[in-house]
Tab-separated table of C-alpha atoms in Angstrom:
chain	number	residue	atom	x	y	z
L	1	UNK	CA	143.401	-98.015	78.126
L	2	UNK	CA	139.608	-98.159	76.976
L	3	UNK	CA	137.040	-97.842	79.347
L	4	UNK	CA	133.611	-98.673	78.627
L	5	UNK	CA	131.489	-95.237	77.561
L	6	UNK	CA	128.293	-94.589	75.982
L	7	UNK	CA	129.893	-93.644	72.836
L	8	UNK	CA	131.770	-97.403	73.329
L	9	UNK	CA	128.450	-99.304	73.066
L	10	UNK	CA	129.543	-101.203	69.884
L	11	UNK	CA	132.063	-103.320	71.977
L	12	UNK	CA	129.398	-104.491	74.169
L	13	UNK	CA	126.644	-106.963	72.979
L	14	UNK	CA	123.094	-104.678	73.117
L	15	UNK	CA	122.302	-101.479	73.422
L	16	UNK	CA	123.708	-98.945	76.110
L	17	UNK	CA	121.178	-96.359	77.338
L	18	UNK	CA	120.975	-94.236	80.272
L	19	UNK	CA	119.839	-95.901	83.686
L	20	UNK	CA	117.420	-94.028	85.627
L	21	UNK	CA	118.070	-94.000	89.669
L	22	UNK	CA	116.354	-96.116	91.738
L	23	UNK	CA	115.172	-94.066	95.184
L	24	UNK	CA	115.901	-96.514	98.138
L	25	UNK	CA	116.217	-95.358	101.299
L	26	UNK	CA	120.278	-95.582	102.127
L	27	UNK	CA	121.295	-97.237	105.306
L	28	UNK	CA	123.133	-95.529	108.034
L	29	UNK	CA	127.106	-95.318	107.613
L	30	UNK	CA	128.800	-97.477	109.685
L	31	UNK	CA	132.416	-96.167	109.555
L	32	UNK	CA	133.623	-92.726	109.673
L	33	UNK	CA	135.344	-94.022	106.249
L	34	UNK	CA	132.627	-92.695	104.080
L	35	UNK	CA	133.322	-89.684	102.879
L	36	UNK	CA	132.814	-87.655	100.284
L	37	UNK	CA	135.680	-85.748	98.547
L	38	UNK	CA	135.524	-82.238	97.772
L	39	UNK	CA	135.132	-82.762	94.197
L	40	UNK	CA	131.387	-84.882	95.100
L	41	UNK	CA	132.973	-88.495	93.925
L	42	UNK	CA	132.250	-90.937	96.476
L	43	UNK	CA	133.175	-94.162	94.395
L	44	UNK	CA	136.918	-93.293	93.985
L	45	UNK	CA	139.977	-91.410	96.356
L	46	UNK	CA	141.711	-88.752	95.844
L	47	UNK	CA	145.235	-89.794	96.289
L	48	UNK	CA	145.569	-91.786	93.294
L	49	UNK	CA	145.418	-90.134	90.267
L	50	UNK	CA	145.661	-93.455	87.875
L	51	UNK	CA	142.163	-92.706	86.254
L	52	UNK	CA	141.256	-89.056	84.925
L	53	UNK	CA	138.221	-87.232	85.971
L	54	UNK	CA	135.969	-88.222	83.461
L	55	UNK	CA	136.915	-92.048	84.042
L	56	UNK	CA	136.309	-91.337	87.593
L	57	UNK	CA	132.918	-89.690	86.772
L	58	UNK	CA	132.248	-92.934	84.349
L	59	UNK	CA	132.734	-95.539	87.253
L	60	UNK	CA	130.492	-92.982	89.387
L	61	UNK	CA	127.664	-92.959	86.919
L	62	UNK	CA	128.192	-96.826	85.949
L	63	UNK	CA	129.706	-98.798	89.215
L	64	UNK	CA	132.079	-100.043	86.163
L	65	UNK	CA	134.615	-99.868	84.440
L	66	UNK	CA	137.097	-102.155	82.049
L	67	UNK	CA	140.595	-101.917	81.545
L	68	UNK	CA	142.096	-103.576	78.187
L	69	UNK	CA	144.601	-105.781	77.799
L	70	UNK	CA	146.003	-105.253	82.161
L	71	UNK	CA	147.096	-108.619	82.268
L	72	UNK	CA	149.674	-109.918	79.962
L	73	UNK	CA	149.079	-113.676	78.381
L	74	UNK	CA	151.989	-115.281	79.972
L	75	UNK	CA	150.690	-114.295	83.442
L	76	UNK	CA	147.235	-115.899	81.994
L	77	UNK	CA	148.859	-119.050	80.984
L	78	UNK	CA	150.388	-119.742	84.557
L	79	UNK	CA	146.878	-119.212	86.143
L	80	UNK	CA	146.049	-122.011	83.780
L	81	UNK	CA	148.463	-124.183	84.909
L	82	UNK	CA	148.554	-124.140	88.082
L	83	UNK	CA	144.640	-124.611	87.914
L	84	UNK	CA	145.008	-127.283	86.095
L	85	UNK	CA	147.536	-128.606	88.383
L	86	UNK	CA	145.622	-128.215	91.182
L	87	UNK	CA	142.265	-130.177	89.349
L	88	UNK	CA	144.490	-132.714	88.770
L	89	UNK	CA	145.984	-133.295	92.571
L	90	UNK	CA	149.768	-132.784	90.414
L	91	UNK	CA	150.177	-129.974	93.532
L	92	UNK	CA	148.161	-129.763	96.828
L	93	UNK	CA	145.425	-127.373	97.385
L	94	UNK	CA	146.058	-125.287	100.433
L	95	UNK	CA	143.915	-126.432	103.208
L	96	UNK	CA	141.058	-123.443	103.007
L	97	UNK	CA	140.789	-123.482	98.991
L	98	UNK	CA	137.362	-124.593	98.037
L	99	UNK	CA	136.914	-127.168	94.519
L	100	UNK	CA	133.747	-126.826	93.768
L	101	UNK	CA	131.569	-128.600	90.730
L	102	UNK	CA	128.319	-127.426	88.736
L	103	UNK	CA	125.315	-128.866	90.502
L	104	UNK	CA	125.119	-130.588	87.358
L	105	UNK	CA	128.253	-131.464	86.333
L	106	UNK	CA	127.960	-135.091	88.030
L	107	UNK	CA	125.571	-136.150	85.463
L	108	UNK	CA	127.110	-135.266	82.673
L	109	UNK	CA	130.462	-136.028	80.669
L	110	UNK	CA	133.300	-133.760	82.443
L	111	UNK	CA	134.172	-136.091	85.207
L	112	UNK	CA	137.945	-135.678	85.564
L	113	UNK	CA	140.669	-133.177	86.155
L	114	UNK	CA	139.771	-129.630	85.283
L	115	UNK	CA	137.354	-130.592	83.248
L	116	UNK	CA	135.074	-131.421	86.588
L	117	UNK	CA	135.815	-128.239	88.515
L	118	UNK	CA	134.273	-125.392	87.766
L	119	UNK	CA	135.305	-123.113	90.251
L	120	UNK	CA	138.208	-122.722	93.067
L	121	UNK	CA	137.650	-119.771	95.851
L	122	UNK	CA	140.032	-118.430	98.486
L	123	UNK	CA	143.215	-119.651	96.782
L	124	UNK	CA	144.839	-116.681	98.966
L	125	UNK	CA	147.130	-119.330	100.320
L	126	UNK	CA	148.270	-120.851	96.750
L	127	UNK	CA	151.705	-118.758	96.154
L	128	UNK	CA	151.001	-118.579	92.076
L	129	UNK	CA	147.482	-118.149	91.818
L	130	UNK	CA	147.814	-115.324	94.484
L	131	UNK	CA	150.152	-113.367	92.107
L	132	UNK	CA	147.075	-112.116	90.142
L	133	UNK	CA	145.794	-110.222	93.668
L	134	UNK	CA	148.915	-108.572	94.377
L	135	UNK	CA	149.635	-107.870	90.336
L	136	UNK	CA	150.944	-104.499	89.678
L	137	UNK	CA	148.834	-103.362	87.074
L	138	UNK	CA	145.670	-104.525	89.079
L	139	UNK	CA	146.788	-103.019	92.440
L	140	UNK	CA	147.335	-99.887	90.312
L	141	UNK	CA	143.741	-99.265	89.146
L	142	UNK	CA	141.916	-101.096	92.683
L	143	UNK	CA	144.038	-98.284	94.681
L	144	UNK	CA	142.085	-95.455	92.478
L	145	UNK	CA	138.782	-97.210	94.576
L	146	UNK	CA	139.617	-97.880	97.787
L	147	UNK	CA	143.476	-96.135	98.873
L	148	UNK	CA	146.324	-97.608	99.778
L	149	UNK	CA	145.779	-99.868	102.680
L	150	UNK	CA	144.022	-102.957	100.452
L	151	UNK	CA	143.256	-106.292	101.485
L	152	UNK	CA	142.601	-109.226	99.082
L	153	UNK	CA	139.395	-110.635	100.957
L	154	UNK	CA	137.980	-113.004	98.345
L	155	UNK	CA	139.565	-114.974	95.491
L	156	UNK	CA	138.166	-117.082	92.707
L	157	UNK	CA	139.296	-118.891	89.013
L	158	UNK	CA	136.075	-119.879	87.526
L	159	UNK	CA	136.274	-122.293	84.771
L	160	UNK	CA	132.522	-122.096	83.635
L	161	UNK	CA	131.096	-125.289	81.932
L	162	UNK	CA	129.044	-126.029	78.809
L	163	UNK	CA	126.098	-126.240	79.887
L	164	UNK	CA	124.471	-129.758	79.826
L	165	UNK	CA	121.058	-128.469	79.157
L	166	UNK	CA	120.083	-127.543	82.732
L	167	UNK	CA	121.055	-123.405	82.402
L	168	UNK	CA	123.098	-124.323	85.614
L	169	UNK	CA	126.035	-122.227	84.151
L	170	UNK	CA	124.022	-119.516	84.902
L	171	UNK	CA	124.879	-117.106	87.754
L	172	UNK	CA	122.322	-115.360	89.130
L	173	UNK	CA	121.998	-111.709	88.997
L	174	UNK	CA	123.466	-110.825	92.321
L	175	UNK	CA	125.076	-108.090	94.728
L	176	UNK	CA	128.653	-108.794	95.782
L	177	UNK	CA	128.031	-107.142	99.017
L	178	UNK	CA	125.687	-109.984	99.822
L	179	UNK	CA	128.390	-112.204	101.107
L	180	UNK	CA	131.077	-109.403	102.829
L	181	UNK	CA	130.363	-108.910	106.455
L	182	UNK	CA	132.401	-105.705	105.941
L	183	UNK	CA	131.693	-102.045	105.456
L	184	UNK	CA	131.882	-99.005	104.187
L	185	UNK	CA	130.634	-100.700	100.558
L	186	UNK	CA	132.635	-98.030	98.909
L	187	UNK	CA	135.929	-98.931	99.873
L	188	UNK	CA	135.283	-102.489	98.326
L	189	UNK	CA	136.425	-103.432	94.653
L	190	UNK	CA	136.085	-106.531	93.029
L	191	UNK	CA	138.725	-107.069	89.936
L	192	UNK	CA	137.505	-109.837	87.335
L	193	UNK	CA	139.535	-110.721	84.277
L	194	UNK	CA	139.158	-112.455	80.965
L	195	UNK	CA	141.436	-115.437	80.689
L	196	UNK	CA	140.092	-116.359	77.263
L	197	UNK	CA	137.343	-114.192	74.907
L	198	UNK	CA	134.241	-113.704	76.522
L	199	UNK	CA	130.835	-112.997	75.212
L	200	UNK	CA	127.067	-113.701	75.274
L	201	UNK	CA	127.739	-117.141	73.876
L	202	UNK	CA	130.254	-118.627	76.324
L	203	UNK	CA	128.343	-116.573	79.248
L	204	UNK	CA	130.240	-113.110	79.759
L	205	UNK	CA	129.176	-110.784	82.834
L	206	UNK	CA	126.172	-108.875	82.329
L	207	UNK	CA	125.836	-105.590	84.590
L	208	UNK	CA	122.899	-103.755	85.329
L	209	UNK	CA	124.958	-99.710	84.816
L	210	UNK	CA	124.267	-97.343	87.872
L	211	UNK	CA	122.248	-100.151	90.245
L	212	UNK	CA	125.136	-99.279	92.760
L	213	UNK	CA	123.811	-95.498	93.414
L	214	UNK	CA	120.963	-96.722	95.369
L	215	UNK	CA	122.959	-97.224	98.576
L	216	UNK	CA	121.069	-100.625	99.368
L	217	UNK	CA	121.743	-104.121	99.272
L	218	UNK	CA	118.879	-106.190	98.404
L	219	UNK	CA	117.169	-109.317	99.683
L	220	UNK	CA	118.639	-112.543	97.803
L	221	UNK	CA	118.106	-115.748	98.341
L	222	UNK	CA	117.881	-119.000	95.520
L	223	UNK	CA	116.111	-118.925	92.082
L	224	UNK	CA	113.969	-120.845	91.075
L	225	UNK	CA	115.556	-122.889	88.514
L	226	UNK	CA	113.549	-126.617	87.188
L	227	UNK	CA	117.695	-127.725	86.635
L	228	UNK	CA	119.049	-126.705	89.888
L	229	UNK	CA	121.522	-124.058	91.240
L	230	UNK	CA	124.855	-124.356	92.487
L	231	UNK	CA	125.916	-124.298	96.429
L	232	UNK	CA	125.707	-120.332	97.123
L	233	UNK	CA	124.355	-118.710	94.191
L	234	UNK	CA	122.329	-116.373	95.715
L	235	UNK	CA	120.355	-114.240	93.323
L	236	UNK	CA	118.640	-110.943	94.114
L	237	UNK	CA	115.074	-109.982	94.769
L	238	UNK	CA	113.032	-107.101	93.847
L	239	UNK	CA	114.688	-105.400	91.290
L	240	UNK	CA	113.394	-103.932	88.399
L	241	UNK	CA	114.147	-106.588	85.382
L	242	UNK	CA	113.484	-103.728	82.800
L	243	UNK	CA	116.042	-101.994	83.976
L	244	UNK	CA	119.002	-101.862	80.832
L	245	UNK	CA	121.539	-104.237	80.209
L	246	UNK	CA	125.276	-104.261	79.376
L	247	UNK	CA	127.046	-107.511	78.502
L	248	UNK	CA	130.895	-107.183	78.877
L	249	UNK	CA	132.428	-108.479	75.682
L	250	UNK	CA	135.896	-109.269	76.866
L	251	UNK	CA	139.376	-110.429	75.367
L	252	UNK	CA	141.718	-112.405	77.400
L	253	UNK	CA	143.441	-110.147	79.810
L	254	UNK	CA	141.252	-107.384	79.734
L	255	UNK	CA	139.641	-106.534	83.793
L	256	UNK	CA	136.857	-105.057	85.067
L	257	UNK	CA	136.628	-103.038	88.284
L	258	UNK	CA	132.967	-103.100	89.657
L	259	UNK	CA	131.495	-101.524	92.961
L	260	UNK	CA	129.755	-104.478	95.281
L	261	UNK	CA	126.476	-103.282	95.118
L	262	UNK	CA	126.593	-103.125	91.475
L	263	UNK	CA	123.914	-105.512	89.538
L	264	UNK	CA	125.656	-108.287	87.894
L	265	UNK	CA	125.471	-111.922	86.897
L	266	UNK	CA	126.498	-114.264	83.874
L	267	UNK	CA	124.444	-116.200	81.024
L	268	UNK	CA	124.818	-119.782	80.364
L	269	UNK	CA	127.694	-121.256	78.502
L	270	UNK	CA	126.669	-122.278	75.112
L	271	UNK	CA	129.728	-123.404	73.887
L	272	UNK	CA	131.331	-126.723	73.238
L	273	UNK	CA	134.464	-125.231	75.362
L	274	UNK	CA	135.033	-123.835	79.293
L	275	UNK	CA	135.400	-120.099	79.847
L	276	UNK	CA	137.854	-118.923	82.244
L	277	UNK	CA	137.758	-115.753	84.594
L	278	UNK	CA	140.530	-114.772	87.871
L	279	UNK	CA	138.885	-112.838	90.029
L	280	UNK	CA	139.736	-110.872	93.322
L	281	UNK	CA	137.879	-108.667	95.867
L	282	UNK	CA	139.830	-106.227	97.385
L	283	UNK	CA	138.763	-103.975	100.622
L	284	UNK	CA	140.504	-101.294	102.401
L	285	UNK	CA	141.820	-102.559	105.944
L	286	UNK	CA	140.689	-99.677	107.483
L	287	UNK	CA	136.646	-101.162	107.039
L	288	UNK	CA	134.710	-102.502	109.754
L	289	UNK	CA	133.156	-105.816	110.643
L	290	UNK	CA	129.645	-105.606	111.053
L	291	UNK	CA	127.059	-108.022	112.697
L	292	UNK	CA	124.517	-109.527	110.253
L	293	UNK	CA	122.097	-110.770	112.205
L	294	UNK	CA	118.918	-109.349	111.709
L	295	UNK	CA	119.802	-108.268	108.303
L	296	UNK	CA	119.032	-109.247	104.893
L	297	UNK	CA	122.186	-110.898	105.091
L	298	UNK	CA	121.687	-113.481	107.877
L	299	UNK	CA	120.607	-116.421	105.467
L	300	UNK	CA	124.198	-116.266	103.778
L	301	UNK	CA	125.274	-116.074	106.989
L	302	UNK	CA	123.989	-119.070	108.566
L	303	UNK	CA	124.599	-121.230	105.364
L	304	UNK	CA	128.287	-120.305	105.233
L	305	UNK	CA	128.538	-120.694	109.125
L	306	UNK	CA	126.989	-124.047	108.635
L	307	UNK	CA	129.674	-125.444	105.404
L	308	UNK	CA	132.571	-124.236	108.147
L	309	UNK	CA	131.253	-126.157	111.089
L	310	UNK	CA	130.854	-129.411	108.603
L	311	UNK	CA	134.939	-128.757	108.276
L	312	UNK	CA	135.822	-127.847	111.683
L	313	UNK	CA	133.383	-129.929	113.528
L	314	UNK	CA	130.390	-128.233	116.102
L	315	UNK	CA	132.693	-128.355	118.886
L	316	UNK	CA	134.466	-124.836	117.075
L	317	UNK	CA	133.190	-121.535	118.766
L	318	UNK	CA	133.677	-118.884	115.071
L	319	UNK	CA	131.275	-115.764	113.755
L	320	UNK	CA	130.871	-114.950	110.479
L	321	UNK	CA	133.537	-112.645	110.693
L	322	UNK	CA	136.234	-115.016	111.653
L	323	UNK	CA	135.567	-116.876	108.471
L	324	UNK	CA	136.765	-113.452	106.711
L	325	UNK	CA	139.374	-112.175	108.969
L	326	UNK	CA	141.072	-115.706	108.387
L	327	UNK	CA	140.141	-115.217	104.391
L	328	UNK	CA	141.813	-111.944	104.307
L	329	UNK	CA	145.270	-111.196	102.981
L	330	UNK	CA	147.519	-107.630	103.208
L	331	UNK	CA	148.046	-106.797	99.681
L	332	UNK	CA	149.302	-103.170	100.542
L	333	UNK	CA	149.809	-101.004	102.776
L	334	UNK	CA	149.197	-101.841	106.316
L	335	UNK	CA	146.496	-103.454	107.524
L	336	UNK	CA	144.247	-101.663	110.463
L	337	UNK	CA	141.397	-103.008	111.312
L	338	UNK	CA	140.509	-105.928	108.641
């Protein structure tokens, strides 16, 4: 186990310094969920004691934390192939899993197979892609954040492109918590793991360390970018760009556990090759649904409400939270209200 720690800032790419808080005013709790335990960590439970308390202080100061080497290669290598499988139409996608290609990719070279898709989400119904969200070792460490009763809510295998030469591999720096409809915050986890090396070069996550201990989710919306930006990649809006920088150098199999109001994005891929990442938000069941409207979330909410009723047809009467109670899948424990 190696966690990332100021004293580990020669495994990251840059310099790690110490991130002053940013005063925002919190919003109200929605759930009688949010707590805070005895011993003043509010990013972490009590009843798992997988992490000690000066991991569980880390994550608290950072809103990260990596894990080496969780998930073995062989588990890797059937992600692959069944991705690949998938691209290829060799097995059917499951009705609700979204293909999706760069906004650029159309122009350029990578036309077939998985060489054209560049991301699939919600693969909850795909039996061996969904064996990374109920993994062992990664239900171990998500339980440390958000107890027992966990939910995989959102699932994705991102296959990130070279970049043609419009930066459209780029992800904009973004808050997770953007697109959940779900609360308290804390008791969501997102788990994100190397499938291959990652660094600067072939566009590794970059996190911005403590942005989660303001309490507040931010306004995002699109960036303006001259080579275009990909269906849903939101960025976020006034934040302080001086604020430091970690990029997470990362060998295959190696996760990260981040909070969802945690900073983060990824740089272009430079590379002549695609980088691969499995990723999987988790929530405790026992969150709440909330209503968005009104919020700085309702423009994600309309635009995902409108890609559903292009699917279903108008005639379908949904919310915004239908969309995620049908995404959601029990993972452990039971499941309450999610």
């Amino acid at each position: 186990l190696i966690i990332y720690h100021p004293s580990l800032a020669h495994i990251a790419t840059g310099s790690f310094t110490s991130v002053p808080l940013l005063f925002f005013q919190s919003s109200k709790p929605v759930s009688s969920l949010v707590t805070t335990p005895s011993n003043g960590l509010k990013y972490t439970v009590d009843e798992c004691n997988v992490l000690s308390m000066k991991e569980r202080e880390f994550f608290e100061e950072n809103g990260f934390f990596v894990v080496k080497g969780l998930v073995a290669q062989n588990d890797l290598d059937k992600y692959r192939e069944r991705f690949q499988k998938i691209c290829n139409k060799q097995v059917p996608a499951p009705m609700n899993m979204i293909i999706m290609k760069d906004v650029a990719i159309a122009k350029s070279e990578y036309m077939q197979g998985d060489r054209a898709i560049t991301k699939i989400q919600d693969f909850q119904a795909d039996p061996v892609l969904f064996q990374y969200c109920s993994h062992p070792g990664v239900l171990k460490y998500a339980e440390q954040f958000i107890g027992k009763d966990m939910m995989a809510m959102h699932t994705m295998l991102i296959n990130k492109p070279p970049d043609p030469g419009s930066k459209s591999s780029r992800h904009p720096l973004h808050q997770d918590l953007h697109y959940f409809p779900f609360r308290p915050a804390d008791r969501i986890v997102a788990s994100w793991t190397a499938m291959e090396h990652v660094d600067r070069r072939n566009g590794c996550l970059v996190v911005l360390p403590g942005s989660h201990r303001a309490g507040k989710l931010l306004r995002h919306d699109y960036p303006d970018w001259e080579g275009g930006v990909n269906k849903m990649y939101h960025g976020v809006r006034d934040f302080d760009e001086n604020a430091p920088r970690v990029h997470l150098v990362m060998e295959a199999g190696d996760t990260v556990f981040f909070h969802p109001l945690l900073i983060h994005g990824s740089g272009m891929n430079t590379t002549n090759g695609f980088r691969k990442a499995i990723s999987c938000h988790y929530a405790s069941s026992h969150c709440e649904y909330i209503d968005v409207k009104g919020t700085v979330q309702e423009n994600i909410e309309k635009e995902v409400i409108g890609v559903a009723r292009k699917r279903l047809g108008d005639d379908v009467q949904f919310k915004f939270q239908d969309i995620w109670y049908l995404k959601g899948r029990l993972v452990n424990g039971e499941r309450v209200n999610l």
